[in-house]
mmCIF file with all atom_site columns, C-alpha atoms in Angstrom:
data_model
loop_
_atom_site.group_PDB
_atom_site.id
_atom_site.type_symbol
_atom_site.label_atom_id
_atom_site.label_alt_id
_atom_site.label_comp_id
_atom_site.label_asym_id
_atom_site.label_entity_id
_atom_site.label_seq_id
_atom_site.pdbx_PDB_ins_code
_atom_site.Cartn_x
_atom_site.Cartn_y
_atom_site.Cartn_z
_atom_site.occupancy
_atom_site.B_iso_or_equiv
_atom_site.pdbx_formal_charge
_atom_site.auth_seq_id
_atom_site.auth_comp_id
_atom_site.auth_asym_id
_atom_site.auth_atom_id
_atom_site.pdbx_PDB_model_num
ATOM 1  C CA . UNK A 1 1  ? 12.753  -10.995 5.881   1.00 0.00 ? 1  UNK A CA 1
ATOM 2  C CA . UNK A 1 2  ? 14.139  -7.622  7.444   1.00 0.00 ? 2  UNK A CA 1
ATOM 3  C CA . UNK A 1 3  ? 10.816  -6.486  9.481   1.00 0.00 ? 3  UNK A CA 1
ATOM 4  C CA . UNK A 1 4  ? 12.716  -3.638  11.006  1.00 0.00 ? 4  UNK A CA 1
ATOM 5  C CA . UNK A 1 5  ? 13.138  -1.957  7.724   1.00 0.00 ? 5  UNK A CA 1
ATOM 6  C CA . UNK A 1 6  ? 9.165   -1.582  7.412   1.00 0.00 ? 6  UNK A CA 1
ATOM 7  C CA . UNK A 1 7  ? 8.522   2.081   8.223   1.00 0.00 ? 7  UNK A CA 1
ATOM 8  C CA . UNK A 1 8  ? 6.839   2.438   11.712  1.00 0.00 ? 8  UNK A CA 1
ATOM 9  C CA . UNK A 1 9  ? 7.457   -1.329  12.712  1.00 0.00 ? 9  UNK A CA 1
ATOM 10 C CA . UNK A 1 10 ? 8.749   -1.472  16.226  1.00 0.00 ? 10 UNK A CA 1
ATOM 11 C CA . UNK A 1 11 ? 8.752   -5.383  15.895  1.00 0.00 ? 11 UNK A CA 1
ATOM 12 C CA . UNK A 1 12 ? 12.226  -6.854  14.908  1.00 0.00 ? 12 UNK A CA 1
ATOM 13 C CA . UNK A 1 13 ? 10.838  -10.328 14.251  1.00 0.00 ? 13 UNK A CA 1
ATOM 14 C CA . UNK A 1 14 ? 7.053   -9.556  12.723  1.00 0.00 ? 14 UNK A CA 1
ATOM 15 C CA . UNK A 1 15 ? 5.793   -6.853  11.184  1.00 0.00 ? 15 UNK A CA 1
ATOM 16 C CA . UNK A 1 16 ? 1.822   -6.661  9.683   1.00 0.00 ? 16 UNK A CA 1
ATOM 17 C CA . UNK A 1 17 ? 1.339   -4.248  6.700   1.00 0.00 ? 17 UNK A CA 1
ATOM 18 C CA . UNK A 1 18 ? -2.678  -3.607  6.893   1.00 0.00 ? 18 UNK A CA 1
ATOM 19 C CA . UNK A 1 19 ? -4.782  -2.086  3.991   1.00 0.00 ? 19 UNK A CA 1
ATOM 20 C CA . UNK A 1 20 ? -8.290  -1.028  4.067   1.00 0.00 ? 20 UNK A CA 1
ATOM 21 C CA . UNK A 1 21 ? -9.667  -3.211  1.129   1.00 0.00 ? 21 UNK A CA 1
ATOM 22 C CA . UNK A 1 22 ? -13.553 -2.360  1.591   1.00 0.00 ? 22 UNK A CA 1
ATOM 23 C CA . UNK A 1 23 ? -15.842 -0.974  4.316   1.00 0.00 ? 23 UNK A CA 1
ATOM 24 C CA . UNK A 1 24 ? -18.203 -4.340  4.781   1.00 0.00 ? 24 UNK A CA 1
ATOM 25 C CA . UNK A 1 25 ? -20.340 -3.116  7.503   1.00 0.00 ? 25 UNK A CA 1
ATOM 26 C CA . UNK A 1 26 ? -20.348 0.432   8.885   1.00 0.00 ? 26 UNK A CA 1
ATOM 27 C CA . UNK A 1 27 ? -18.061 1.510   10.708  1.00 0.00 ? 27 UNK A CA 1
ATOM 28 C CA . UNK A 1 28 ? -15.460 -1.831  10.294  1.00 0.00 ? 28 UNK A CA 1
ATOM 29 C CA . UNK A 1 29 ? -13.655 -2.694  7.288   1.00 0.00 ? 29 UNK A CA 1
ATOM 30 C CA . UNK A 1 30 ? -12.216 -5.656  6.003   1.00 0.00 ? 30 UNK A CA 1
ATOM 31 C CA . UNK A 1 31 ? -8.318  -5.834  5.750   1.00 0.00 ? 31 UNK A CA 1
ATOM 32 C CA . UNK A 1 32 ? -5.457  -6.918  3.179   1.00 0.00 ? 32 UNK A CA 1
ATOM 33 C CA . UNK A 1 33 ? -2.461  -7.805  5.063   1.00 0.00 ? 33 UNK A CA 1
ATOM 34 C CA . UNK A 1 34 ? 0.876   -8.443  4.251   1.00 0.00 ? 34 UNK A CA 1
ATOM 35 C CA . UNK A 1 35 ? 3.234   -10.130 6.832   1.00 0.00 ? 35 UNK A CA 1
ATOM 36 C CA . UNK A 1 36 ? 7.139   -9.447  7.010   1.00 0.00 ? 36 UNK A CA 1
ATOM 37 C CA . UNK A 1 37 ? 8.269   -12.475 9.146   1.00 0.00 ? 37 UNK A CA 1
ATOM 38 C CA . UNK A 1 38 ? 12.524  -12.485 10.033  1.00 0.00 ? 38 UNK A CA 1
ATOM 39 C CA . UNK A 1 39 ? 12.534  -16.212 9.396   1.00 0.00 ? 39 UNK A CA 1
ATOM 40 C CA . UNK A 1 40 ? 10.659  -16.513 6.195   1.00 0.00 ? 40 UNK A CA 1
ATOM 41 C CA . UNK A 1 41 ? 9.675   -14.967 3.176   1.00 0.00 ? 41 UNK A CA 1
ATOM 42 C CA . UNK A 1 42 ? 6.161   -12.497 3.435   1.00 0.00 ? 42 UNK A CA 1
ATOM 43 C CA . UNK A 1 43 ? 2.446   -13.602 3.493   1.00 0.00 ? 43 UNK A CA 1
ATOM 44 C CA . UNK A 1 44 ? -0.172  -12.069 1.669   1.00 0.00 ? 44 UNK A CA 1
ATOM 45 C CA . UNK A 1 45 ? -4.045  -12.240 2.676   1.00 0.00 ? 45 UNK A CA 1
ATOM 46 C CA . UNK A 1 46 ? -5.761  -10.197 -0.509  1.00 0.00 ? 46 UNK A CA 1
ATOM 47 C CA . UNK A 1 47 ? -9.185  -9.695  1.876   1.00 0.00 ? 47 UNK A CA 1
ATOM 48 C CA . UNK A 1 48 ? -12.221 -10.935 1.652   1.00 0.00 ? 48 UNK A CA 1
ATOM 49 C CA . UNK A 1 49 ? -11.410 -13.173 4.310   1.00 0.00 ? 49 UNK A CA 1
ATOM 50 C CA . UNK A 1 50 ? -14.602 -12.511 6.434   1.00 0.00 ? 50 UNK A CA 1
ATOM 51 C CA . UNK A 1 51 ? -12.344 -11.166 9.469   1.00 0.00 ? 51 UNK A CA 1
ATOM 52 C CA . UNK A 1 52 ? -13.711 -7.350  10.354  1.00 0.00 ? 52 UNK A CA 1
ATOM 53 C CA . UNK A 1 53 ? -12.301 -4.686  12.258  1.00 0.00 ? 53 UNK A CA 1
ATOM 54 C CA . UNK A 1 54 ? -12.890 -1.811  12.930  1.00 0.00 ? 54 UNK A CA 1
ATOM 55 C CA . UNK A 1 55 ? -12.698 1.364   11.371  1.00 0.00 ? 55 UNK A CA 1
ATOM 56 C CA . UNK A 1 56 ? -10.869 2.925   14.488  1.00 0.00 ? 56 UNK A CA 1
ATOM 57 C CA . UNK A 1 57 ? -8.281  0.286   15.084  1.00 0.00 ? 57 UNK A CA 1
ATOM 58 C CA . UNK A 1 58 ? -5.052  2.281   16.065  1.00 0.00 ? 58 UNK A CA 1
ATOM 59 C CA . UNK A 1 59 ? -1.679  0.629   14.896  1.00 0.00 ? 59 UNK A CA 1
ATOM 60 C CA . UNK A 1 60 ? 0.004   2.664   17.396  1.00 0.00 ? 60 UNK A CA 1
ATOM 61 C CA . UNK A 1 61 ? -0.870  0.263   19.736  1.00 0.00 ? 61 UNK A CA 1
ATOM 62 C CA . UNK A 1 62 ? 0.573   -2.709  18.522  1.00 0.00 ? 62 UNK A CA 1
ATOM 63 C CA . UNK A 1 63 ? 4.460   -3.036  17.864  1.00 0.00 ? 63 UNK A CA 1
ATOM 64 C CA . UNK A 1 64 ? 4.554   -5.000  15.169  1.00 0.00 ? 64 UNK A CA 1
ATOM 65 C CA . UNK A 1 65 ? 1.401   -3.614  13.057  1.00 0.00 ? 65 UNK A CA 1
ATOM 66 C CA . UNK A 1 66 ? 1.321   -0.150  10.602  1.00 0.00 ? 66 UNK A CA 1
ATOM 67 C CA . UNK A 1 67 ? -1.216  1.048   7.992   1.00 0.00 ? 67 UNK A CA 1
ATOM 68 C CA . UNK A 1 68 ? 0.293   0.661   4.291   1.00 0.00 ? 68 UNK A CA 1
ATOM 69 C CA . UNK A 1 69 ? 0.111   3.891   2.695   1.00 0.00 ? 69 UNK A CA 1
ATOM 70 C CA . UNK A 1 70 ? -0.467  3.762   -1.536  1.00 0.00 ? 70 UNK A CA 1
ATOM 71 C CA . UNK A 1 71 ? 0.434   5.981   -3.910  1.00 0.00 ? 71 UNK A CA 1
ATOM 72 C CA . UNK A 1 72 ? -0.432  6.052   -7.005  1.00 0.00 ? 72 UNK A CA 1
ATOM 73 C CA . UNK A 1 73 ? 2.482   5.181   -9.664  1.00 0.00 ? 73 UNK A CA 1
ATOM 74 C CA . UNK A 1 74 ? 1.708   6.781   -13.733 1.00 0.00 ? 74 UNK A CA 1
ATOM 75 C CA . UNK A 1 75 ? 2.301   3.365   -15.888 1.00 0.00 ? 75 UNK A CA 1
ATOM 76 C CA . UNK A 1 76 ? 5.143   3.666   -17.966 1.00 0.00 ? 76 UNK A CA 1
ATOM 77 C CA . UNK A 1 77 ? 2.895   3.956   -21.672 1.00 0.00 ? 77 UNK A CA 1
ATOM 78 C CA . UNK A 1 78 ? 1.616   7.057   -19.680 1.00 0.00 ? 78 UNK A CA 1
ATOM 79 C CA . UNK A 1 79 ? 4.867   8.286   -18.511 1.00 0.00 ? 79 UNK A CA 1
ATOM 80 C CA . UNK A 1 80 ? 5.967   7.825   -22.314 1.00 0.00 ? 80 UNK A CA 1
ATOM 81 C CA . UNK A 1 81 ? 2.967   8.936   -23.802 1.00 0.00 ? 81 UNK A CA 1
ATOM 82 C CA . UNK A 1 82 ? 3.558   12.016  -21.756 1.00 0.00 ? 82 UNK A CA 1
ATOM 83 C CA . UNK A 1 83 ? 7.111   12.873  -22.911 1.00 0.00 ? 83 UNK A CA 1
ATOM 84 C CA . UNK A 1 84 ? 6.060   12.134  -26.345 1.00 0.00 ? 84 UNK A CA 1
ATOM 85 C CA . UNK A 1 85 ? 3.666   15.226  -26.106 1.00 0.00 ? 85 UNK A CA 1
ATOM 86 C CA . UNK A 1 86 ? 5.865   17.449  -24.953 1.00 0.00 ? 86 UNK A CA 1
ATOM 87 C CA . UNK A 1 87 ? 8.783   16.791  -27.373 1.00 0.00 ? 87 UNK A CA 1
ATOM 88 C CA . UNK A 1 88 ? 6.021   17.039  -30.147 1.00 0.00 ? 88 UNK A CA 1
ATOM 89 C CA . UNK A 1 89 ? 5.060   20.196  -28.806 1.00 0.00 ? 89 UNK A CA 1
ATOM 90 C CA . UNK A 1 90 ? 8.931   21.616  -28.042 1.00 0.00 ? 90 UNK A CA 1
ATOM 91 C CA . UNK A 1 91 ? 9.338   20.185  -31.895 1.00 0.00 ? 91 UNK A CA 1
ATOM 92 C CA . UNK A 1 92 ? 6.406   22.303  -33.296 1.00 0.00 ? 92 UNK A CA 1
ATOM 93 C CA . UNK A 1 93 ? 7.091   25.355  -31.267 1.00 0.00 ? 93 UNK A CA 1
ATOM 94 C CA . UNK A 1 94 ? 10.886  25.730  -32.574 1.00 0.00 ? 94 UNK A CA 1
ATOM 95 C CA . UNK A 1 95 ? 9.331   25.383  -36.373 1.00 0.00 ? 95 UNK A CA 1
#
């Protein structure tokens, strides 16, 4: 509901999160978007929706539209598993 707050959104009333969900043809890709609206709660297109563009479409252009950037996020039996390890290890190393 706060579309200002979305990093690179010049937009105070809309603001279009894109991701690059699959490359359907060459050289255009088909988008996930996710819409930050200042009147009502976000919209979510998962892709797939037939609707190409292409691969060279510059959000710098338009005001109220960015690239979403991902990062990837260790699940928390990972995180755990992790920590596990190394106090096994710290454990076996004092002995």
């Amino acid at each position: 509901s706060t579309p200002e707050l979305t990093a690179g959104c010049t937009d105070a009333m809309r603001c279009t999160a894109i991701t690059a969900v699959y490359e359907s043809v060459p050289g255009e890709f088909d988008p996930g978007v996710a819409i930050n609206y200042s009147a009502a709660s976000g919209f979510t297109d998962g892709g797939g929706n037939g609707q190409n563009w292409p691969i060279t479409y510059d959000t710098a252009t338009v005001a109220n539209s960015v690239y979403a950037l991902w990062t990837p996020v260790p699940e928390p039996g990972t995180a755990a598993l992790i920590a596990f390890g190394l106090i096994a290890m710290g454990v076996r190393r004092r002995r």
